[in-house]
Tab-separated table of C-alpha atoms in Angstrom:
chain	number	residue	atom	x	y	z
A	1	MET	CA	-4.477	35.243	-14.821
A	2	LYS	CA	-6.841	32.938	-16.696
A	3	LEU	CA	-5.137	29.719	-17.773
A	4	ASP	CA	-7.024	29.145	-21.011
A	5	ALA	CA	-4.429	28.803	-23.816
A	6	ARG	CA	-1.595	29.550	-21.367
A	7	VAL	CA	1.533	27.419	-21.092
A	8	VAL	CA	1.890	25.906	-17.617
A	9	LEU	CA	5.062	24.068	-16.567
A	10	VAL	CA	4.652	21.738	-13.599
A	11	THR	CA	7.660	20.094	-11.943
A	12	GLY	CA	7.227	16.888	-9.987
A	13	ALA	CA	4.256	16.207	-12.250
A	14	SER	CA	4.479	12.423	-12.347
A	15	SER	CA	2.249	11.794	-9.305
A	16	GLY	CA	0.527	13.276	-6.268
A	17	ILE	CA	0.031	17.030	-6.067
A	18	GLY	CA	1.997	17.714	-9.253
A	19	ALA	CA	-0.177	15.428	-11.361
A	20	ALA	CA	-3.301	16.911	-9.758
A	21	ILE	CA	-2.145	20.454	-10.583
A	22	ALA	CA	-1.505	19.409	-14.183
A	23	ARG	CA	-5.030	17.986	-14.421
A	24	ALA	CA	-6.581	21.092	-12.843
A	25	ALA	CA	-4.708	23.386	-15.232
A	26	ALA	CA	-5.684	21.221	-18.205
A	27	ALA	CA	-9.331	21.445	-17.152
A	28	ARG	CA	-9.025	25.218	-17.530
A	29	GLY	CA	-7.665	24.966	-21.056
A	30	ALA	CA	-3.950	25.280	-20.350
A	31	GLU	CA	-1.163	23.758	-22.420
A	32	LEU	CA	1.049	21.606	-20.192
A	33	ILE	CA	4.778	21.009	-19.899
A	34	CYS	CA	5.192	18.179	-17.392
A	35	VAL	CA	8.579	17.601	-15.777
A	36	ALA	CA	9.766	14.837	-13.431
A	37	ARG	CA	12.546	12.302	-13.150
A	38	GLY	CA	10.487	9.284	-14.251
A	39	ARG	CA	9.370	9.140	-17.885
A	40	GLU	CA	6.860	6.270	-17.502
A	41	ASN	CA	4.469	8.060	-15.142
A	42	LEU	CA	4.816	11.305	-17.110
A	43	GLU	CA	3.885	9.550	-20.341
A	44	ALA	CA	0.859	7.951	-18.668
A	45	LEU	CA	-0.333	11.360	-17.422
A	46	ALA	CA	0.297	12.915	-20.832
A	47	ALA	CA	-1.728	10.183	-22.566
A	48	GLU	CA	-4.609	10.760	-20.160
A	49	LEU	CA	-4.632	14.519	-20.724
A	50	ARG	CA	-4.172	14.263	-24.494
A	51	SER	CA	-7.209	11.985	-24.668
A	52	GLN	CA	-9.151	14.924	-23.211
A	53	GLY	CA	-7.843	17.341	-25.839
A	54	THR	CA	-4.994	18.940	-23.875
A	55	GLU	CA	-1.666	19.690	-25.529
A	56	VAL	CA	1.043	18.166	-23.339
A	57	SER	CA	4.832	18.055	-23.582
A	58	VAL	CA	6.834	15.642	-21.443
A	59	ARG	CA	10.321	16.565	-20.210
A	60	PRO	CA	12.027	13.943	-18.019
A	61	ALA	CA	14.697	15.735	-15.973
A	62	ASP	CA	16.384	15.615	-12.587
A	63	LEU	CA	16.103	19.248	-11.563
A	64	ALA	CA	18.417	18.687	-8.611
A	65	ASN	CA	21.101	18.483	-11.293
A	66	LEU	CA	21.949	22.060	-12.332
A	67	PRO	CA	22.965	21.216	-15.931
A	68	GLU	CA	19.622	19.465	-16.490
A	69	ALA	CA	17.679	22.434	-15.105
A	70	ASP	CA	19.658	24.835	-17.304
A	71	ALA	CA	19.191	22.594	-20.346
A	72	LEU	CA	15.430	22.515	-19.826
A	73	ALA	CA	15.241	26.305	-19.483
A	74	SER	CA	17.445	26.855	-22.552
A	75	GLU	CA	15.304	24.512	-24.624
A	76	LEU	CA	12.124	26.361	-23.654
A	77	ILE	CA	13.617	29.791	-24.314
A	78	GLU	CA	15.095	28.811	-27.676
A	79	SER	CA	11.827	27.214	-28.803
A	80	GLY	CA	9.800	30.275	-27.787
A	81	ARG	CA	7.859	28.317	-25.163
A	82	VAL	CA	8.713	30.193	-21.984
A	83	PRO	CA	5.872	29.177	-19.654
A	84	ASP	CA	3.227	31.646	-18.594
A	85	VAL	CA	3.094	29.810	-15.269
A	86	LEU	CA	5.956	27.947	-13.595
A	87	VAL	CA	4.857	25.605	-10.794
A	88	ASN	CA	7.861	24.564	-8.692
A	89	ASN	CA	6.360	21.490	-7.082
A	90	ALA	CA	9.181	18.908	-7.200
A	91	GLY	CA	10.262	17.903	-3.716
A	92	ALA	CA	11.766	15.076	-1.675
A	93	GLY	CA	13.205	14.336	1.742
A	94	ARG	CA	12.449	12.169	4.748
A	95	TRP	CA	11.481	13.470	8.162
A	96	ARG	CA	14.616	12.872	10.238
A	97	ALA	CA	16.337	14.506	13.194
A	98	VAL	CA	19.764	15.999	12.598
A	99	ASP	CA	21.561	13.021	14.175
A	100	GLU	CA	19.595	10.582	12.012
A	101	ASN	CA	20.626	12.113	8.697
A	102	GLU	CA	23.121	10.263	6.549
A	103	PRO	CA	26.209	12.156	5.279
A	104	GLY	CA	25.176	14.377	2.380
A	105	GLU	CA	21.451	13.894	2.991
A	106	SER	CA	20.928	17.563	3.854
A	107	GLU	CA	22.352	18.545	0.460
A	108	ARG	CA	19.892	16.241	-1.305
A	109	GLN	CA	17.021	17.631	0.756
A	110	MET	CA	17.931	21.209	-0.140
A	111	SER	CA	18.344	20.277	-3.809
A	112	LEU	CA	14.684	19.279	-3.974
A	113	PRO	CA	12.713	21.443	-3.509
A	114	TYR	CA	14.729	24.614	-2.859
A	115	LEU	CA	17.731	24.626	-5.207
A	116	ALA	CA	15.755	23.117	-8.089
A	117	ALA	CA	13.086	25.819	-7.735
A	118	PHE	CA	15.673	28.582	-7.395
A	119	GLU	CA	17.720	27.534	-10.422
A	120	LEU	CA	14.794	26.903	-12.764
A	121	THR	CA	13.207	30.219	-11.762
A	122	ARG	CA	16.550	32.011	-12.168
A	123	ALA	CA	16.933	30.608	-15.670
A	124	LEU	CA	13.403	31.468	-16.830
A	125	ALA	CA	12.797	34.755	-14.986
A	126	PRO	CA	14.678	37.023	-17.432
A	127	ALA	CA	12.466	35.915	-20.329
A	128	MET	CA	9.319	36.372	-18.215
A	129	ILE	CA	10.456	39.832	-17.151
A	130	GLU	CA	11.274	40.800	-20.733
A	131	ARG	CA	7.832	39.607	-21.804
A	132	GLY	CA	6.231	41.569	-18.956
A	133	SER	CA	4.009	38.742	-17.767
A	134	GLY	CA	4.127	35.406	-15.996
A	135	HIS	CA	3.610	33.700	-12.687
A	136	VAL	CA	5.758	31.556	-10.392
A	137	ALA	CA	3.994	29.235	-7.939
A	138	ASN	CA	6.152	27.554	-5.300
A	139	MET	CA	5.085	24.527	-3.277
A	140	THR	CA	6.153	24.290	0.349
A	141	SER	CA	4.648	22.790	3.506
A	142	ALA	CA	3.117	23.890	6.775
A	143	ALA	CA	6.438	22.657	8.197
A	144	ALA	CA	7.846	25.976	6.948
A	145	TYR	CA	5.994	27.759	9.765
A	146	PHE	CA	6.766	25.556	12.783
A	147	TYR	CA	9.685	24.021	14.639
A	148	ILE	CA	9.146	20.276	14.427
A	149	PRO	CA	11.241	17.628	16.174
A	150	GLY	CA	12.488	14.865	13.922
A	151	ALA	CA	12.186	16.769	10.631
A	152	ASN	CA	15.279	18.971	10.554
A	153	GLY	CA	16.431	18.654	6.939
A	154	TYR	CA	12.929	18.387	5.486
A	155	ALA	CA	11.574	21.388	7.367
A	156	THR	CA	14.652	23.550	6.754
A	157	ALA	CA	14.294	23.042	3.004
A	158	ARG	CA	10.637	24.105	3.243
A	159	TRP	CA	11.589	27.200	5.237
A	160	ALA	CA	13.988	27.974	2.383
A	161	MET	CA	11.128	27.719	-0.117
A	162	ARG	CA	9.084	30.126	1.981
A	163	ALA	CA	11.942	32.649	2.194
A	164	PHE	CA	12.736	32.274	-1.506
A	165	SER	CA	9.135	33.012	-2.437
A	166	GLU	CA	8.894	36.131	-0.284
A	167	HIS	CA	12.172	37.540	-1.606
A	168	LEU	CA	11.216	36.576	-5.162
A	169	ARG	CA	8.000	38.561	-4.817
A	170	GLU	CA	10.065	41.635	-3.986
A	171	ASP	CA	12.529	40.999	-6.827
A	172	LEU	CA	9.672	40.757	-9.337
A	173	ARG	CA	7.515	43.593	-8.032
A	174	GLY	CA	6.465	45.840	-10.907
A	175	THR	CA	7.670	43.452	-13.635
A	176	GLY	CA	4.298	41.876	-14.422
A	177	VAL	CA	5.467	38.529	-13.016
A	178	GLY	CA	3.559	37.355	-9.942
A	179	VAL	CA	4.393	34.892	-7.177
A	180	THR	CA	2.182	32.464	-5.254
A	181	LEU	CA	3.320	30.351	-2.296
A	182	ILE	CA	1.290	27.164	-1.834
A	183	VAL	CA	1.260	25.879	1.757
A	184	PRO	CA	-0.813	22.737	2.316
A	185	ALA	CA	-1.027	20.800	5.559
A	186	GLU	CA	-0.792	16.980	5.479
A	187	VAL	CA	-1.714	15.572	2.074
A	188	ASP	CA	-2.695	11.990	1.303
A	189	SER	CA	-0.179	11.499	-1.503
A	190	PRO	CA	2.536	9.021	-2.553
A	191	TYR	CA	5.076	11.147	-0.657
A	192	PHE	CA	4.571	9.206	2.564
A	193	ASP	CA	4.800	5.870	0.746
A	194	ASN	CA	8.124	6.968	-0.751
A	195	ASN	CA	9.431	8.286	2.570
A	196	PRO	CA	8.572	5.662	5.208
A	197	GLY	CA	8.535	6.788	8.821
A	198	SER	CA	7.690	10.389	7.947
A	199	ARG	CA	3.913	10.310	8.456
A	200	GLU	CA	4.365	9.185	12.052
A	201	ARG	CA	6.279	12.373	12.819
A	202	VAL	CA	3.620	14.820	11.677
A	203	PRO	CA	2.697	16.809	14.827
A	204	ARG	CA	-0.586	15.875	16.458
A	205	ILE	CA	-1.842	19.427	15.943
A	206	GLY	CA	-1.926	18.539	12.262
A	207	ARG	CA	-4.876	16.276	12.966
A	208	LEU	CA	-6.934	19.376	13.708
A	209	MET	CA	-6.390	20.495	10.116
A	210	GLY	CA	-7.370	17.153	8.635
A	211	THR	CA	-5.776	15.391	5.686
A	212	LEU	CA	-6.076	16.967	2.256
A	213	THR	CA	-6.292	15.243	-1.113
A	214	PRO	CA	-3.934	16.206	-3.950
A	215	GLU	CA	-6.998	17.344	-5.893
A	216	HIS	CA	-8.040	19.754	-3.144
A	217	VAL	CA	-4.550	21.256	-2.979
A	218	ALA	CA	-4.414	21.531	-6.771
A	219	GLU	CA	-7.739	23.324	-6.982
A	220	ARG	CA	-6.757	25.860	-4.342
A	221	ALA	CA	-3.350	26.348	-5.973
A	222	ILE	CA	-4.881	27.047	-9.376
A	223	LYS	CA	-7.401	29.460	-7.893
A	224	GLY	CA	-4.554	31.290	-6.166
A	225	ILE	CA	-2.635	31.595	-9.441
A	226	GLU	CA	-5.738	32.853	-11.225
A	227	ARG	CA	-6.263	35.553	-8.577
């Protein structure tokens, strides 16, 4: 799928990998719908991309809140702007062992990324299927492939994203809607600044893979979607 003149919706677009994906898609001529909880950073990104000739819509929303996810999907469907590409990138959660988690923290960790991705995809998939085209790209982590001490809630949510993507691919087989699972190793992004103590728990084997930039991840993600 070439992204020129396509509508690409990116969640968690206010910084880090999400912002980098938005920029990479814009560079290929896409129209952007940028979603995140914070309006200020979204507006700054939108101003940057508009100055380069990209059409950008900003939608502040907390996708961990089901009514907000449904409202966003309904607005897009009713306005005839069902995205050609949905990038479920929004995520959160500190690296903590099970006994270190606060009450209710596991629910918040599952809400972003897994439940937010599931619910937004669920709401938009029927329109994509009816149209006979589209693509869903889900962001997870290499933590979805290993058992890591001190990252129980975080890693479990990323395993859920992996499982969701594989089952989604089967659900959508033959509909014209594709699925890409994006699995970066450690990324030098604001995530670790926002979740202190997490970087120190990345397994030492991760050092063999090196640290990626958000721009590198974004470029590989876009190439995967295009293929």
